[in-house]
PDB file of C-alpha atoms in Angstrom:
ATOM      1  CA  MET A 362      -9.194  15.696  -6.975  1.00 47.00           C
ATOM      2  CA  THR A 363      -6.307  17.502  -8.247  1.00 46.00           C
ATOM      3  CA  LEU A 364      -3.715  18.053  -5.102  1.00 47.00           C
ATOM      4  CA  SER A 365      -1.860  21.521  -5.064  1.00 45.00           C
ATOM      5  CA  ILE A 366       1.349  20.951  -3.137  1.00 47.00           C
ATOM      6  CA  ALA A 367       4.242  21.992  -5.496  1.00 48.00           C
ATOM      7  CA  ALA A 368       6.068  18.915  -6.084  1.00 57.00           C
ATOM      8  CA  THR A 369       8.175  17.935  -9.031  1.00 66.00           C
ATOM      9  CA  THR A 370       7.199  15.178 -10.984  1.00 70.00           C
ATOM     10  CA  GLN A 371       9.690  11.790 -10.964  1.00 75.00           C
ATOM     11  CA  SER A 372       9.992   9.013 -13.615  1.00 83.00           C
ATOM     12  CA  LEU A 373      11.171   5.809 -12.271  1.00 93.00           C
ATOM     13  CA  THR A 374      13.782   3.674 -13.726  1.00 95.00           C
ATOM     14  CA  PRO A 375      13.702   0.053 -13.992  1.00 97.00           C
ATOM     15  CA  GLU A 376      16.944  -0.140 -11.933  1.00 97.00           C
ATOM     16  CA  THR A 377      15.456   1.793  -9.035  1.00 97.00           C
ATOM     17  CA  VAL A 378      12.536  -0.220  -8.597  1.00 98.00           C
ATOM     18  CA  TYR A 379      14.284  -3.444  -8.637  1.00 98.00           C
ATOM     19  CA  GLY A 380      17.025  -2.364  -6.580  1.00 98.00           C
ATOM     20  CA  LEU A 381      14.192  -1.849  -3.842  1.00 98.00           C
ATOM     21  CA  LEU A 382      12.485  -4.980  -4.592  1.00 98.00           C
ATOM     22  CA  GLU A 383      15.861  -6.891  -4.084  1.00 98.00           C
ATOM     23  CA  LYS A 384      16.494  -4.838  -0.693  1.00 98.00           C
ATOM     24  CA  VAL A 385      12.944  -6.074   0.675  1.00 98.00           C
ATOM     25  CA  ARG A 386      14.110  -9.496  -0.471  1.00 98.00           C
ATOM     26  CA  ARG A 387      17.725  -9.313   1.344  1.00 98.00           C
ATOM     27  CA  GLN A 388      15.889  -7.825   4.431  1.00 98.00           C
ATOM     28  CA  GLN A 389      12.791  -9.932   4.867  1.00 98.00           C
ATOM     29  CA  PRO A 390      11.101  -6.894   6.671  1.00 98.00           C
ATOM     30  CA  ARG A 391       8.055  -7.935   9.047  1.00 98.00           C
ATOM     31  CA  VAL A 392       4.809  -6.255   8.094  1.00 98.00           C
ATOM     32  CA  HIS A 393       2.422  -6.345  10.727  1.00 98.00           C
ATOM     33  CA  ALA A 394      -0.976  -6.210   8.947  1.00 98.00           C
ATOM     34  CA  ILE A 395      -4.232  -5.475  10.526  1.00 98.00           C
ATOM     35  CA  THR A 396      -6.410  -5.774   7.257  1.00 96.00           C
ATOM     36  CA  ASN A 397      -9.983  -7.124   6.841  1.00 93.00           C
ATOM     37  CA  ALA A 398     -11.565 -10.564   7.124  1.00 94.00           C
ATOM     38  CA  VAL A 399     -11.578 -11.043   3.518  1.00 94.00           C
ATOM     39  CA  ALA A 400      -8.176 -10.080   2.797  1.00 94.00           C
ATOM     40  CA  GLN A 401      -6.067 -11.919   5.503  1.00 96.00           C
ATOM     41  CA  ALA A 402      -4.794 -14.984   3.908  1.00 96.00           C
ATOM     42  CA  PHE A 403      -3.961 -13.685   0.413  1.00 97.00           C
ATOM     43  CA  THR A 404      -2.142 -10.626   2.080  1.00 97.00           C
ATOM     44  CA  ALA A 405       0.194 -12.961   4.028  1.00 98.00           C
ATOM     45  CA  ASN A 406       0.950 -14.780   1.200  1.00 98.00           C
ATOM     46  CA  THR A 407       1.727 -11.910  -0.795  1.00 98.00           C
ATOM     47  CA  LEU A 408       3.919 -10.916   1.760  1.00 98.00           C
ATOM     48  CA  LEU A 409       5.712 -13.837   1.807  1.00 98.00           C
ATOM     49  CA  ALA A 410       6.072 -14.202  -1.837  1.00 98.00           C
ATOM     50  CA  LEU A 411       7.588 -10.849  -1.993  1.00 98.00           C
ATOM     51  CA  GLY A 412      10.059 -11.574   0.437  1.00 98.00           C
ATOM     52  CA  ALA A 413       8.575 -10.190   3.207  1.00 98.00           C
ATOM     53  CA  VAL A 414       7.285 -11.598   6.519  1.00 98.00           C
ATOM     54  CA  PRO A 415       3.568 -10.944   7.952  1.00 98.00           C
ATOM     55  CA  SER A 416       2.332 -10.930  11.424  1.00 98.00           C
ATOM     56  CA  MET A 417      -1.509 -10.344  11.566  1.00 97.00           C
ATOM     57  CA  THR A 418      -2.933 -10.639  15.060  1.00 96.00           C
ATOM     58  CA  LEU A 419      -5.797  -8.308  16.068  1.00 95.00           C
ATOM     59  CA  ALA A 420      -6.017  -9.183  19.715  1.00 95.00           C
ATOM     60  CA  PRO A 421      -5.884  -5.572  21.594  1.00 94.00           C
ATOM     61  CA  ASP A 422      -4.119  -6.984  24.718  1.00 96.00           C
ATOM     62  CA  GLU A 423      -1.142  -8.029  22.111  1.00 97.00           C
ATOM     63  CA  VAL A 424      -1.150  -5.810  19.189  1.00 98.00           C
ATOM     64  CA  ALA A 425       0.780  -3.040  20.476  1.00 98.00           C
ATOM     65  CA  GLY A 426       3.753  -5.494  20.876  1.00 98.00           C
ATOM     66  CA  PHE A 427       3.747  -6.887  17.477  1.00 98.00           C
ATOM     67  CA  ALA A 428       3.451  -3.373  15.946  1.00 98.00           C
ATOM     68  CA  ALA A 429       6.232  -1.928  17.955  1.00 98.00           C
ATOM     69  CA  SER A 430       8.380  -4.978  17.082  1.00 98.00           C
ATOM     70  CA  ALA A 431       7.702  -5.056  13.392  1.00 98.00           C
ATOM     71  CA  ASP A 432       9.606  -3.014  10.600  1.00 98.00           C
ATOM     72  CA  ALA A 433       6.333  -1.282   9.394  1.00 98.00           C
ATOM     73  CA  LEU A 434       2.555  -1.762  10.050  1.00 98.00           C
ATOM     74  CA  LEU A 435      -0.561  -1.766   7.697  1.00 98.00           C
ATOM     75  CA  VAL A 436      -3.799  -0.334   8.729  1.00 98.00           C
ATOM     76  CA  ASN A 437      -6.715  -1.360   6.247  1.00 97.00           C
ATOM     77  CA  LEU A 438     -10.317  -0.493   7.355  1.00 97.00           C
ATOM     78  CA  GLY A 439     -12.216  -3.310   4.887  1.00 94.00           C
ATOM     79  CA  THR A 440     -13.903  -4.768   7.652  1.00 95.00           C
ATOM     80  CA  LEU A 441     -14.119  -2.387  10.936  1.00 94.00           C
ATOM     81  CA  ASP A 442     -15.469  -4.330  13.551  1.00 95.00           C
ATOM     82  CA  GLU A 443     -15.012  -3.737  17.471  1.00 95.00           C
ATOM     83  CA  THR A 444     -12.069  -5.908  17.670  1.00 96.00           C
ATOM     84  CA  ARG A 445     -10.280  -4.155  14.728  1.00 96.00           C
ATOM     85  CA  ARG A 446     -11.451  -0.649  16.578  1.00 96.00           C
ATOM     86  CA  ALA A 447     -10.032  -1.198  19.522  1.00 97.00           C
ATOM     87  CA  ALA A 448      -6.623  -2.493  18.218  1.00 97.00           C
ATOM     88  CA  ILE A 449      -6.070  -0.318  15.541  1.00 98.00           C
ATOM     89  CA  PRO A 450      -5.434   2.949  17.480  1.00 98.00           C
ATOM     90  CA  LEU A 451      -3.062   1.066  19.847  1.00 98.00           C
ATOM     91  CA  ALA A 452      -1.149  -0.398  17.188  1.00 98.00           C
ATOM     92  CA  ILE A 453      -0.669   2.972  15.672  1.00 98.00           C
ATOM     93  CA  GLU A 454       0.517   4.471  18.807  1.00 98.00           C
ATOM     94  CA  ALA A 455       2.860   1.740  19.550  1.00 98.00           C
ATOM     95  CA  ALA A 456       4.488   1.594  16.073  1.00 98.00           C
ATOM     96  CA  CYS A 457       4.728   5.823  15.957  1.00 97.00           C
ATOM     97  CA  ALA A 458       6.674   5.397  19.631  1.00 98.00           C
ATOM     98  CA  ALA A 459       8.962   2.975  18.255  1.00 98.00           C
ATOM     99  CA  GLY A 460       9.449   4.698  14.825  1.00 97.00           C
ATOM    100  CA  ARG A 461       8.387   2.588  12.557  1.00 98.00           C
ATOM    101  CA  PRO A 462       6.469   3.563   9.320  1.00 98.00           C
ATOM    102  CA  VAL A 463       2.650   3.237   9.402  1.00 98.00           C
ATOM    103  CA  CYS A 464       0.607   2.780   6.236  1.00 98.00           C
ATOM    104  CA  ILE A 465      -3.095   3.233   6.096  1.00 98.00           C
ATOM    105  CA  ASP A 466      -5.798   2.068   3.829  1.00 98.00           C
ATOM    106  CA  PRO A 467      -9.138   3.795   4.320  1.00 97.00           C
ATOM    107  CA  VAL A 468     -11.316   1.194   2.474  1.00 96.00           C
ATOM    108  CA  PHE A 469     -14.617   2.452   1.669  1.00 96.00           C
ATOM    109  CA  VAL A 470     -14.705   5.433   3.916  1.00 97.00           C
ATOM    110  CA  ASP A 471     -16.865   6.959   1.104  1.00 97.00           C
ATOM    111  CA  ARG A 472     -19.980   4.470   2.049  1.00 96.00           C
ATOM    112  CA  SER A 473     -20.105   4.581   5.459  1.00 96.00           C
ATOM    113  CA  PRO A 474     -19.609   8.246   7.333  1.00 96.00           C
ATOM    114  CA  SER A 475     -18.909   6.506  10.712  1.00 96.00           C
ATOM    115  CA  ARG A 476     -15.935   4.727   9.098  1.00 97.00           C
ATOM    116  CA  CYS A 477     -14.714   8.087   7.551  1.00 97.00           C
ATOM    117  CA  ALA A 478     -15.197   9.865  10.997  1.00 97.00           C
ATOM    118  CA  PHE A 479     -12.779   7.308  12.414  1.00 98.00           C
ATOM    119  CA  ALA A 480     -10.396   7.403   9.395  1.00 98.00           C
ATOM    120  CA  LEU A 481     -10.266  11.002  10.016  1.00 97.00           C
ATOM    121  CA  THR A 482      -8.889  10.492  13.461  1.00 97.00           C
ATOM    122  CA  LEU A 483      -6.009   8.058  12.620  1.00 97.00           C
ATOM    123  CA  MET A 484      -4.719  11.051  10.300  1.00 96.00           C
ATOM    124  CA  ALA A 485      -3.851  13.069  13.569  1.00 94.00           C
ATOM    125  CA  SER A 486      -1.087  10.519  13.967  1.00 94.00           C
ATOM    126  CA  ARG A 487       0.448  11.643  10.569  1.00 96.00           C
ATOM    127  CA  PRO A 488       0.830   8.341   8.861  1.00 98.00           C
ATOM    128  CA  ASP A 489       3.790   7.949   6.433  1.00 98.00           C
ATOM    129  CA  LEU A 490       1.564   6.982   3.612  1.00 98.00           C
ATOM    130  CA  VAL A 491      -2.296   6.707   3.012  1.00 98.00           C
ATOM    131  CA  ARG A 492      -3.171   4.476   0.263  1.00 97.00           C
ATOM    132  CA  LEU A 493      -6.907   5.115  -1.207  1.00 96.00           C
ATOM    133  CA  ASN A 494      -8.708   5.621  -4.329  1.00 96.00           C
ATOM    134  CA  THR A 495     -10.359   8.939  -5.552  1.00 95.00           C
ATOM    135  CA  ALA A 496     -13.541   8.369  -3.939  1.00 96.00           C
ATOM    136  CA  GLU A 497     -11.917   7.779  -0.791  1.00 97.00           C
ATOM    137  CA  LEU A 498      -9.854  10.670  -1.155  1.00 96.00           C
ATOM    138  CA  GLU A 499     -12.747  13.144  -1.678  1.00 96.00           C
ATOM    139  CA  ALA A 500     -14.949  11.330   1.013  1.00 96.00           C
ATOM    140  CA  LEU A 501     -11.665  12.058   3.607  1.00 96.00           C
ATOM    141  CA  PHE A 502     -10.961  15.600   2.278  1.00 95.00           C
ATOM    142  CA  PRO A 503     -13.772  17.192   0.635  1.00 93.00           C
ATOM    143  CA  GLU A 504     -11.516  20.424   0.990  1.00 90.00           C
ATOM    144  CA  ARG A 505      -8.249  20.223  -0.790  1.00 89.00           C
ATOM    145  CA  ALA A 506      -6.692  22.386   1.826  1.00 93.00           C
ATOM    146  CA  LYS A 507      -6.722  19.594   4.186  1.00 93.00           C
ATOM    147  CA  ALA A 508      -5.066  17.139   2.062  1.00 94.00           C
ATOM    148  CA  ASP A 509      -2.727  19.409   1.088  1.00 94.00           C
ATOM    149  CA  ALA A 510      -1.801  20.296   5.062  1.00 95.00           C
ATOM    150  CA  LEU A 511      -1.559  16.325   5.578  1.00 96.00           C
ATOM    151  CA  ILE A 512       0.876  16.053   2.628  1.00 96.00           C
ATOM    152  CA  ALA A 513       2.813  19.162   4.184  1.00 95.00           C
ATOM    153  CA  GLY A 514       3.116  17.436   7.422  1.00 95.00           C
ATOM    154  CA  GLY A 515       5.030  14.567   5.710  1.00 96.00           C
ATOM    155  CA  THR A 516       2.317  12.121   4.819  1.00 97.00           C
ATOM    156  CA  VAL A 517       2.607  10.723   1.328  1.00 98.00           C
ATOM    157  CA  LEU A 518      -0.661   9.889  -0.459  1.00 97.00           C
ATOM    158  CA  ALA A 519      -0.919   6.888  -2.841  1.00 97.00           C
ATOM    159  CA  VAL A 520      -3.969   7.682  -5.238  1.00 96.00           C
ATOM    160  CA  THR A 521      -4.642   4.715  -6.961  1.00 95.00           C
ATOM    161  CA  GLY A 522      -6.684   4.043 -10.553  1.00 92.00           C
ATOM    162  CA  ALA A 523      -6.175   3.931 -13.859  1.00 89.00           C
ATOM    163  CA  GLU A 524      -3.385   5.837 -13.427  1.00 94.00           C
ATOM    164  CA  ASP A 525      -1.497   5.660  -9.999  1.00 95.00           C
ATOM    165  CA  LYS A 526      -0.503   9.132  -8.563  1.00 96.00           C
ATOM    166  CA  ILE A 527       2.018   9.562  -5.587  1.00 97.00           C
ATOM    167  CA  GLU A 528       1.421  12.718  -3.902  1.00 96.00           C
ATOM    168  CA  SER A 529       4.040  14.065  -1.542  1.00 95.00           C
ATOM    169  CA  GLU A 530       5.724  17.305  -0.469  1.00 92.00           C
ATOM    170  CA  GLY A 531       8.686  16.795  -2.423  1.00 84.00           C
ATOM    171  CA  GLU A 532       8.213  14.578  -5.511  1.00 88.00           C
ATOM    172  CA  ASP A 533       5.269  13.240  -7.256  1.00 94.00           C
ATOM    173  CA  PHE A 534       5.256   9.997  -9.719  1.00 95.00           C
ATOM    174  CA  ARG A 535       2.507   9.187 -12.304  1.00 95.00           C
ATOM    175  CA  LEU A 536       2.425   5.219 -12.853  1.00 96.00           C
ATOM    176  CA  LEU A 537       0.584   3.447 -15.494  1.00 95.00           C
ATOM    177  CA  ASN A 538       0.809  -0.337 -14.692  1.00 96.00           C
ATOM    178  CA  GLY A 539      -1.773  -2.816 -13.920  1.00 96.00           C
ATOM    179  CA  HIS A 540      -4.310  -5.063 -15.550  1.00 96.00           C
ATOM    180  CA  PRO A 541      -8.436  -5.022 -15.493  1.00 95.00           C
ATOM    181  CA  LEU A 542      -8.460  -8.449 -14.402  1.00 96.00           C
ATOM    182  CA  MET A 543      -6.686  -7.714 -11.120  1.00 96.00           C
ATOM    183  CA  SER A 544      -9.833  -5.675 -10.141  1.00 94.00           C
ATOM    184  CA  ARG A 545     -12.219  -8.755 -10.698  1.00 95.00           C
ATOM    185  CA  VAL A 546     -10.673 -10.738  -7.807  1.00 94.00           C
ATOM    186  CA  THR A 547     -11.188  -9.651  -3.899  1.00 92.00           C
ATOM    187  CA  ALA A 548      -8.236  -8.295  -1.820  1.00 93.00           C
ATOM    188  CA  THR A 549      -5.752  -7.352  -4.379  1.00 94.00           C
ATOM    189  CA  GLY A 550      -5.846  -3.869  -3.706  1.00 92.00           C
ATOM    190  CA  CYS A 551      -5.549  -4.781   0.362  1.00 94.00           C
ATOM    191  CA  ALA A 552      -2.662  -6.953  -0.553  1.00 96.00           C
ATOM    192  CA  GLY A 553      -1.058  -4.452  -2.742  1.00 96.00           C
ATOM    193  CA  GLY A 554      -1.157  -2.028   0.256  1.00 96.00           C
ATOM    194  CA  ALA A 555       0.841  -4.716   2.277  1.00 97.00           C
ATOM    195  CA  VAL A 556       3.527  -4.540  -0.450  1.00 98.00           C
ATOM    196  CA  LEU A 557       3.725  -0.567  -0.097  1.00 98.00           C
ATOM    197  CA  ALA A 558       4.265  -1.062   3.667  1.00 98.00           C
ATOM    198  CA  ALA A 559       7.041  -3.699   3.073  1.00 98.00           C
ATOM    199  CA  PHE A 560       8.792  -1.005   0.646  1.00 98.00           C
ATOM    200  CA  CYS A 561       8.146   1.464   3.332  1.00 98.00           C
ATOM    201  CA  ALA A 562      10.016  -0.555   5.849  1.00 98.00           C
ATOM    202  CA  VAL A 563      13.296  -0.694   3.733  1.00 98.00           C
ATOM    203  CA  GLU A 564      13.265   3.038   2.200  1.00 98.00           C
ATOM    204  CA  GLY A 565      13.001   6.345   3.928  1.00 96.00           C
ATOM    205  CA  ASP A 566      12.015   8.314   0.871  1.00 97.00           C
ATOM    206  CA  LYS A 567       8.246   6.801   1.329  1.00 97.00           C
ATOM    207  CA  ALA A 568       7.084   8.594  -2.037  1.00 97.00           C
ATOM    208  CA  LEU A 569       9.832   6.556  -3.541  1.00 97.00           C
ATOM    209  CA  ALA A 570       8.928   3.199  -1.749  1.00 98.00           C
ATOM    210  CA  ALA A 571       5.054   3.639  -2.657  1.00 98.00           C
ATOM    211  CA  ALA A 572       5.925   4.100  -6.193  1.00 97.00           C
ATOM    212  CA  CYS A 573       8.425   1.289  -6.344  1.00 98.00           C
ATOM    213  CA  GLY A 574       6.035  -0.630  -4.540  1.00 98.00           C
ATOM    214  CA  LEU A 575       3.084  -0.359  -6.554  1.00 97.00           C
ATOM    215  CA  SER A 576       5.060  -0.762  -9.996  1.00 97.00           C
ATOM    216  CA  VAL A 577       6.200  -4.120  -8.488  1.00 98.00           C
ATOM    217  CA  PHE A 578       2.836  -5.409  -7.772  1.00 98.00           C
ATOM    218  CA  ASN A 579       0.995  -4.141 -10.339  1.00 98.00           C
ATOM    219  CA  ILE A 580       3.777  -5.491 -13.097  1.00 98.00           C
ATOM    220  CA  ALA A 581       3.409  -8.803 -11.201  1.00 98.00           C
ATOM    221  CA  GLY A 582      -0.448  -8.640 -11.837  1.00 98.00           C
ATOM    222  CA  GLU A 583       0.309  -7.807 -15.489  1.00 98.00           C
ATOM    223  CA  LEU A 584       2.303 -11.117 -15.655  1.00 98.00           C
ATOM    224  CA  ALA A 585      -0.242 -13.001 -13.994  1.00 98.00           C
ATOM    225  CA  ALA A 586      -3.033 -11.906 -15.961  1.00 97.00           C
ATOM    226  CA  MET A 587      -1.367 -13.186 -19.432  1.00 96.00           C
ATOM    227  CA  ARG A 588      -0.585 -16.524 -17.627  1.00 97.00           C
ATOM    228  CA  ALA A 589      -4.113 -16.848 -15.586  1.00 97.00           C
ATOM    229  CA  GLY A 590      -7.306 -18.125 -17.666  1.00 95.00           C
ATOM    230  CA  GLY A 591      -9.747 -15.792 -15.384  1.00 96.00           C
ATOM    231  CA  PRO A 592     -10.044 -14.486 -11.801  1.00 96.00           C
ATOM    232  CA  GLY A 593      -9.746 -18.161 -10.330  1.00 95.00           C
ATOM    233  CA  SER A 594      -6.365 -18.687 -11.624  1.00 97.00           C
ATOM    234  CA  LEU A 595      -5.211 -15.263 -11.128  1.00 97.00           C
ATOM    235  CA  VAL A 596      -4.140 -15.502  -7.500  1.00 96.00           C
ATOM    236  CA  PRO A 597      -1.677 -18.120  -7.571  1.00 97.00           C
ATOM    237  CA  GLU A 598      -0.135 -16.626 -10.817  1.00 98.00           C
ATOM    238  CA  LEU A 599       0.194 -13.405  -9.151  1.00 98.00           C
ATOM    239  CA  LEU A 600       1.838 -14.925  -6.152  1.00 98.00           C
ATOM    240  CA  ASP A 601       4.313 -16.721  -8.615  1.00 98.00           C
ATOM    241  CA  ALA A 602       4.628 -13.753 -10.728  1.00 98.00           C
ATOM    242  CA  LEU A 603       5.755 -11.573  -7.206  1.00 98.00           C
ATOM    243  CA  TYR A 604       8.187 -14.539  -6.182  1.00 98.00           C
ATOM    244  CA  GLY A 605       9.970 -14.580  -9.607  1.00 98.00           C
ATOM    245  CA  LEU A 606       9.872 -10.800 -10.750  1.00 98.00           C
ATOM    246  CA  CYS A 607      13.074 -10.015 -12.133  1.00 98.00           C
ATOM    247  CA  LEU A 608      15.019  -7.039 -13.571  1.00 98.00           C
ATOM    248  CA  ARG A 609      13.962  -7.780 -17.014  1.00 98.00           C
ATOM    249  CA  ASP A 610      10.245  -8.129 -16.354  1.00 98.00           C
ATOM    250  CA  ILE A 611      10.483  -4.475 -14.719  1.00 98.00           C
ATOM    251  CA  GLU A 612      12.574  -3.089 -18.011  1.00 97.00           C
ATOM    252  CA  THR A 613      10.163  -4.436 -20.229  1.00 97.00           C
ATOM    253  CA  ARG A 614       7.036  -3.229 -18.735  1.00 97.00           C
ATOM    254  CA  LEU A 615       7.624  -0.239 -16.311  1.00 97.00           C
ATOM    255  CA  GLN A 616       5.392   2.513 -17.162  1.00 93.00           C
ATOM    256  CA  SER A 617       6.135   5.911 -15.317  1.00 86.00           C
ATOM    257  CA  ALA A 618       4.907   8.961 -16.649  1.00 72.00           C
TER     258      ALA A 618
END
């Protein structure tokens, strides 16, 4: 789907990307992540390697307090069980009331009509960022005008694929980093969504935050793939690459159309 919102396509500089990464490392934002059961441990470790602080509770009686006191909220629909269905609206309401950025990853809405309907109810909260692939985008917004309306209301769309596209009302980004091996390990996309939430916690320009966060995660993935022998060793290499990522790595590898 090609979005029709008029915006200027921007190029990232390595200095901008690294500057936001260093801001995350200095501020150590806490990201409350309501994510799927498969991704929880990897997501928490990804945030820690990045320099952020995870919290992960799903309990409906306490999730609002955790979301309101965090610096950003991530909602991932990968395993949408009854506990998560109950906790997610409470967390979003609390985060919005506290002025915290909300990032939603509507995983597999293209596979489940009930999940898609639930995700659409979450869009009414006007999340700061929605991260999704093309199939998920088309399932949520079969009519382009509805996606445009969400963007016009201030939501940033991060559409991931061979080329990552950041769509916002004022500026767009096209990003070309990443490695095919990342798709051979479960939860890399989910963990990447948490990285975007951490960047949104420290940067008011959510399109820029998303572009920098995706670039950092995907460059780390490229470095990890170079060092790994296969999917089994990619995860520890990815965590190490995130932890040690430096300006030179970004200068050498950043691809922003």
